[in-house]
Amino acid sequence: MTVPLNIAELELTEVEDALEGRGCERFHARQLYRWMYKRGVTDFGRMTDLSKDLRVRLGREFTIATPAVTSDQRSSDGTRKFVLEFADKRCIEAVFIPDTPSMTFCISTQVGCAMGCGFCLTGKMGLVRNLTAGEIGGQVRVLAAATEMLDHPFNIVLMGMGEPLHNYDNTMKALRILHEEYGLAVSPRRVTLSTVGIVPGLKRLAHEPLMPNLAISLHATTEEQRTALVPPNRKYPLAEILETCRHFPLKRRSRITFEYVMLSGVNDTPEDARRLARLLTGIKAKVNLIPLNPAPGIPFERPSDDRVDRFAQILADRYLTVSVRKSRGQDIRAACGQLIVEGGTKKSAAQQMALLMR
Ligand code: SF4
């Protein structure tokens, strides 16, 4: 018996080719895309503008794999954290953040993450596996349907679990699928890709026809400090990342966002702020300061508001655009760097705890 082809993994032209290869009309691909992405329907039997015969045939030869929602937690501030499960029972988290200023989905690109940033719970899990393009796009389909956003514009940030440039091809294919006009038609201007700075990935990204906004997770102002906080800095040092950013092709009026998690007594001094401003000279940059969301097992503390304000003021005085990220969904651990799926790695609760305490 042949295995049904999973349409969730296919771009529109691939669906057209697959249909044609089976003797069906290519235009049905557009209808399929509309049902899947604009109406959130994945049951071929409910696709009523297709003939009954075709629906039966599609049901035999195709499938539309869709992550299952196993948990949907709501924060008092409106943020919703979803745990989504894939066919192999692996789980990831995806977050809906309302009003920031528009609706945003924060989605994952990997189960776990190999980067091991010292302040991040996901990093403690290690990498379990890459997500496929269909699994990345599927998160948006599921969240848009669950939050009744299928018909509304929304932003996507690739800031959930995983390093998107460490899963480059699948991430880019997912963005092409989501961009398709018969589907969700998400403009790349509404997508932000956040990376620790995998330099070969950044260089490839510079040539992408569908280029998302770029955010670099910087978090430190010296090589030594950054290597301690963001271990991939050993391979792709700060200086090389910033040099790549200096040559990154940006559209008019767009800037690269530099994310800076503020850790009390570690990287939050006035000297750090001055050094950061110097490092960003010559780059069209804006800085997003993220006071740490403390969590058990993370050996850092959040700086005081005064310290954050002082840091921000030093940058602003040097003509940098600065924002301080409001923490969302802290009561459901949906905030930045706090995504971890207990049990997702099939470790016992005790093993998970041991991992967190390392
Ligand atoms: S901060 Fe991002 S890149 Fe670093 S370990 Fe966490 S998920 Fe991975």
XYZ file of C-alpha atoms and ligand atoms in Angstrom:
366
model
C 0.000 0.000 0.000
C 1.354 3.445 -0.852
C 1.734 5.957 1.967
C -0.616 8.959 1.580
C 1.183 12.178 0.625
C 1.119 14.809 3.370
C -0.085 18.078 1.801
C 0.952 20.081 4.887
C 4.573 19.618 3.792
C 3.990 20.964 0.271
C 4.183 24.350 -1.363
C 1.309 25.163 -3.721
C 3.231 24.221 -6.872
C 4.152 20.880 -5.303
C 0.471 20.188 -4.561
C -0.362 21.100 -8.177
C 2.325 18.716 -9.456
C 1.146 15.942 -7.135
C -2.446 16.316 -8.316
C -1.428 16.415 -11.974
C 0.761 13.339 -11.468
C -2.354 11.504 -10.301
C -4.440 12.660 -13.261
C -6.307 15.454 -11.394
C -6.653 19.115 -12.389
C -3.937 21.435 -11.035
C -6.422 24.129 -9.950
C -7.776 21.925 -7.180
C -4.542 22.703 -5.330
C -5.757 26.271 -4.780
C -9.044 25.004 -3.390
C -7.175 22.667 -1.057
C -4.941 25.479 0.138
C -7.953 27.709 0.814
C -9.666 25.033 2.889
C -6.531 24.242 4.873
C -5.200 27.704 5.520
C -8.101 30.127 5.202
C -10.793 27.976 6.802
C -8.773 25.619 8.982
C -10.427 22.527 7.456
C -8.287 19.401 7.093
C -11.008 16.789 6.525
C -11.339 16.260 2.760
C -14.964 15.163 3.278
C -15.854 18.732 4.376
C -14.340 20.426 1.302
C -17.710 20.935 -0.315
C -16.608 22.748 -3.483
C -14.786 19.578 -4.598
C -16.728 16.771 -6.244
C -17.626 13.810 -4.063
C -15.457 11.499 -6.161
C -12.454 13.770 -5.802
C -12.960 14.071 -2.041
C -12.978 10.291 -1.698
C -9.881 10.024 -3.837
C -8.044 12.728 -1.929
C -8.895 10.967 1.315
C -7.304 7.797 -0.058
C -4.155 9.287 -1.529
C -3.414 12.349 0.605
C -3.337 13.416 4.196
C -3.014 16.770 5.974
C -0.969 16.200 9.126
C -1.905 18.758 11.750
C -0.397 19.131 15.223
C -2.799 18.287 18.036
C -3.391 20.786 20.836
C -2.701 18.974 24.085
C -2.781 22.040 26.298
C -4.018 25.639 25.932
C -3.151 27.790 28.953
C -4.397 31.363 29.243
C -2.480 34.023 31.109
C -4.215 36.823 32.981
C -2.790 39.237 30.338
C -4.469 37.377 27.423
C -1.359 35.468 26.314
C -2.096 31.823 25.465
C 0.509 29.091 25.550
C -0.247 26.023 23.469
C 1.465 22.665 23.723
C 1.257 20.992 20.321
C 1.943 17.330 19.695
C 3.134 15.811 16.427
C 2.568 12.335 15.011
C 5.665 10.943 16.769
C 4.347 12.285 20.119
C 7.076 14.912 20.315
C 5.776 18.208 21.681
C 6.636 21.880 21.306
C 5.174 25.091 22.610
C 3.757 27.977 20.630
C 2.447 31.211 22.092
C -0.272 33.654 21.083
C 0.503 37.198 22.230
C -2.349 39.697 21.799
C -1.945 43.480 21.333
C 1.761 43.945 20.696
C 0.563 46.199 18.824
C -1.015 43.570 16.621
C -1.599 39.911 17.275
C 1.520 37.771 17.247
C 2.213 34.054 17.118
C 5.530 32.954 18.574
C 6.334 29.587 17.028
C 9.026 26.941 17.310
C 11.377 25.561 14.678
C 12.888 22.639 16.601
C 11.988 20.301 19.438
C 14.456 21.568 22.037
C 17.545 23.496 20.955
C 21.255 22.747 20.561
C 22.490 26.280 21.293
C 22.541 25.965 25.089
C 22.146 29.641 26.016
C 22.784 29.902 29.746
C 19.589 31.811 30.589
C 17.165 29.693 28.547
C 15.095 26.737 29.699
C 14.712 25.380 26.155
C 18.497 25.296 25.839
C 18.604 22.954 28.825
C 16.627 20.348 26.859
C 19.255 19.988 24.142
C 18.143 19.349 20.564
C 15.645 16.519 20.164
C 14.897 16.998 16.460
C 14.215 19.538 13.737
C 10.624 20.353 12.873
C 9.547 19.825 9.270
C 8.220 22.713 7.169
C 4.703 21.338 7.598
C 5.121 21.169 11.378
C 6.373 24.774 11.515
C 3.562 26.031 9.260
C 1.081 23.758 11.045
C 1.610 25.674 14.298
C 0.408 28.848 12.596
C -2.597 27.042 11.076
C -3.595 25.630 14.450
C -3.040 28.833 16.436
C -4.818 31.010 13.853
C -7.834 28.687 13.946
C -7.846 28.416 17.757
C -7.669 32.197 18.210
C -10.083 32.961 15.333
C -7.370 34.831 13.455
C -7.617 32.985 10.112
C -9.135 36.081 8.505
C -7.059 38.716 10.278
C -3.516 39.948 9.810
C -1.052 38.728 12.398
C 2.668 38.707 13.018
C 4.855 35.657 13.351
C 8.013 35.592 15.415
C 10.353 32.628 15.118
C 11.359 32.932 18.751
C 9.865 29.812 20.281
C 11.866 26.656 20.794
C 14.895 26.183 18.583
C 17.340 28.135 16.424
C 15.692 28.754 13.016
C 18.992 29.003 11.117
C 19.982 25.615 12.526
C 16.960 24.239 10.662
C 17.323 26.537 7.675
C 15.666 24.716 4.774
C 12.569 23.654 6.675
C 12.131 27.116 8.176
C 12.362 28.843 4.800
C 10.019 26.363 3.166
C 7.500 26.977 5.965
C 7.698 30.728 5.305
C 7.057 30.143 1.587
C 4.035 27.964 2.405
C 2.669 30.603 4.805
C 3.254 33.365 2.250
C 1.160 31.675 -0.474
C -1.700 33.972 -1.488
C -4.297 31.169 -1.642
C -3.308 30.245 1.897
C -2.600 32.576 4.807
C -0.726 35.096 2.613
C 1.614 36.152 5.428
C 3.888 38.932 4.213
C 7.585 38.502 5.107
C 7.370 41.983 6.662
C 5.142 40.425 9.318
C 7.659 37.707 10.132
C 10.678 38.119 12.413
C 13.389 35.499 12.499
C 15.445 35.514 15.665
C 18.881 33.921 15.632
C 21.970 33.666 17.814
C 23.921 34.463 14.638
C 24.798 31.329 12.694
C 26.959 33.190 10.181
C 26.610 30.835 7.144
C 22.823 30.904 7.700
C 22.847 34.718 7.853
C 24.772 34.844 4.575
C 22.217 32.539 2.920
C 19.377 34.567 4.350
C 20.793 37.672 2.711
C 19.892 36.129 -0.675
C 16.389 34.908 0.154
C 13.634 36.271 -2.085
C 11.231 36.138 0.896
C 13.237 37.870 3.536
C 11.812 38.093 7.070
C 12.820 40.796 9.534
C 15.999 39.883 11.309
C 16.597 39.830 15.051
C 19.990 38.924 16.483
C 20.141 37.550 19.999
C 23.228 39.436 21.138
C 23.025 39.448 24.949
C 26.651 40.469 25.587
C 29.214 43.065 24.596
C 32.507 41.187 24.789
C 33.534 37.924 23.135
C 34.295 36.351 26.489
C 31.006 37.342 28.076
C 29.031 36.221 25.031
C 30.756 32.850 24.781
C 29.793 32.244 28.413
C 26.145 33.145 27.792
C 25.672 32.023 24.169
C 28.048 29.090 23.508
C 27.816 29.189 19.652
C 29.804 32.428 19.970
C 32.912 30.222 20.064
C 32.288 29.259 16.443
C 30.637 32.465 15.235
C 32.139 35.299 17.281
C 30.434 38.597 17.987
C 32.798 40.506 15.675
C 32.002 38.233 12.711
C 28.248 38.407 13.336
C 28.309 42.208 13.502
C 30.421 42.404 10.353
C 27.868 40.192 8.567
C 25.085 42.460 9.842
C 26.904 45.515 8.512
C 26.610 44.050 4.998
C 23.142 42.555 5.388
C 20.812 43.887 2.674
C 18.031 45.795 4.389
C 15.000 47.364 2.805
C 14.501 51.072 3.170
C 13.404 51.985 6.660
C 14.023 48.530 8.057
C 16.540 47.777 10.777
C 18.059 44.776 12.442
C 16.778 44.209 15.951
C 19.393 43.325 18.535
C 17.923 41.445 21.462
C 19.663 41.820 24.765
C 18.554 39.742 27.730
C 19.514 41.734 30.827
C 21.005 39.707 33.652
C 21.574 41.421 36.973
C 25.257 42.071 37.678
C 26.355 40.212 34.530
C 25.729 42.343 31.430
C 23.716 45.299 32.706
C 26.380 47.869 33.652
C 26.627 51.376 32.147
C 29.925 50.248 30.606
C 28.084 47.387 28.841
C 25.560 49.904 27.489
C 28.308 52.180 26.155
C 30.141 49.215 24.616
C 26.906 47.991 23.009
C 26.331 51.395 21.417
C 29.895 51.367 20.042
C 29.497 47.823 18.658
C 26.377 48.804 16.743
C 27.974 51.811 15.066
C 27.386 51.677 11.332
C 24.501 49.178 11.547
C 20.870 50.174 11.017
C 19.920 48.811 14.401
C 17.326 48.925 17.097
C 17.800 47.374 20.502
C 15.237 45.328 22.375
C 16.122 45.017 26.042
C 14.641 41.941 27.704
C 14.941 41.947 31.496
C 15.342 38.267 32.412
C 12.280 36.234 33.287
C 13.656 34.331 36.260
C 12.918 30.603 36.352
C 13.969 27.677 38.516
C 17.279 26.293 37.307
C 18.380 29.518 35.617
C 21.326 30.889 37.616
C 20.683 34.572 36.877
C 18.494 37.331 38.238
C 16.454 40.102 36.765
C 17.976 43.593 37.112
C 16.047 46.348 38.861
C 13.851 48.654 36.750
C 16.215 51.546 37.548
C 19.145 49.635 36.122
C 17.186 48.755 32.975
C 16.110 52.391 32.543
C 19.680 53.651 32.974
C 20.943 51.157 30.373
C 18.194 52.168 27.943
C 18.920 55.863 28.480
C 22.618 55.437 27.666
C 21.686 53.787 24.356
C 19.034 56.409 23.565
C 21.549 59.196 24.270
C 23.687 57.640 21.524
C 20.782 57.840 19.053
C 19.810 54.177 19.188
C 16.133 53.197 19.105
C 15.509 51.195 22.258
C 12.524 49.256 23.509
C 12.146 47.317 26.722
C 10.193 44.110 26.237
C 7.167 43.822 28.419
C 7.056 40.335 29.841
C 3.965 38.445 28.717
C 2.389 35.315 30.073
C 4.759 34.950 33.023
C 2.118 33.175 35.100
C 1.948 30.376 32.476
C 5.707 30.356 31.746
C 5.166 31.561 28.180
C 7.686 34.369 28.404
C 10.866 34.571 26.397
C 13.343 31.810 27.189
C 10.814 29.901 29.276
C 9.539 27.356 26.781
C 10.186 23.792 27.784
C 7.959 20.803 27.363
C 8.055 18.567 30.352
C 8.046 14.995 29.171
C 8.739 16.038 25.557
C 12.143 14.428 25.750
C 10.675 11.347 27.371
C 12.753 12.030 30.471
C 11.295 11.375 33.885
C 10.284 14.318 36.049
C 13.372 13.726 38.177
C 15.651 13.722 35.121
C 14.009 16.924 33.851
C 14.607 18.575 37.188
C 18.211 17.400 37.221
C 18.669 18.918 33.774
C 17.247 22.223 34.931
C 19.477 22.297 37.981
C 22.685 21.730 36.043
S 17.676 31.335 23.651
Fe 16.992 30.499 21.672
S 18.898 29.816 20.684
Fe 19.370 30.045 22.875
S 19.032 27.992 23.754
Fe 17.097 29.163 23.981
S 15.890 28.586 22.182
Fe 18.029 28.035 21.753
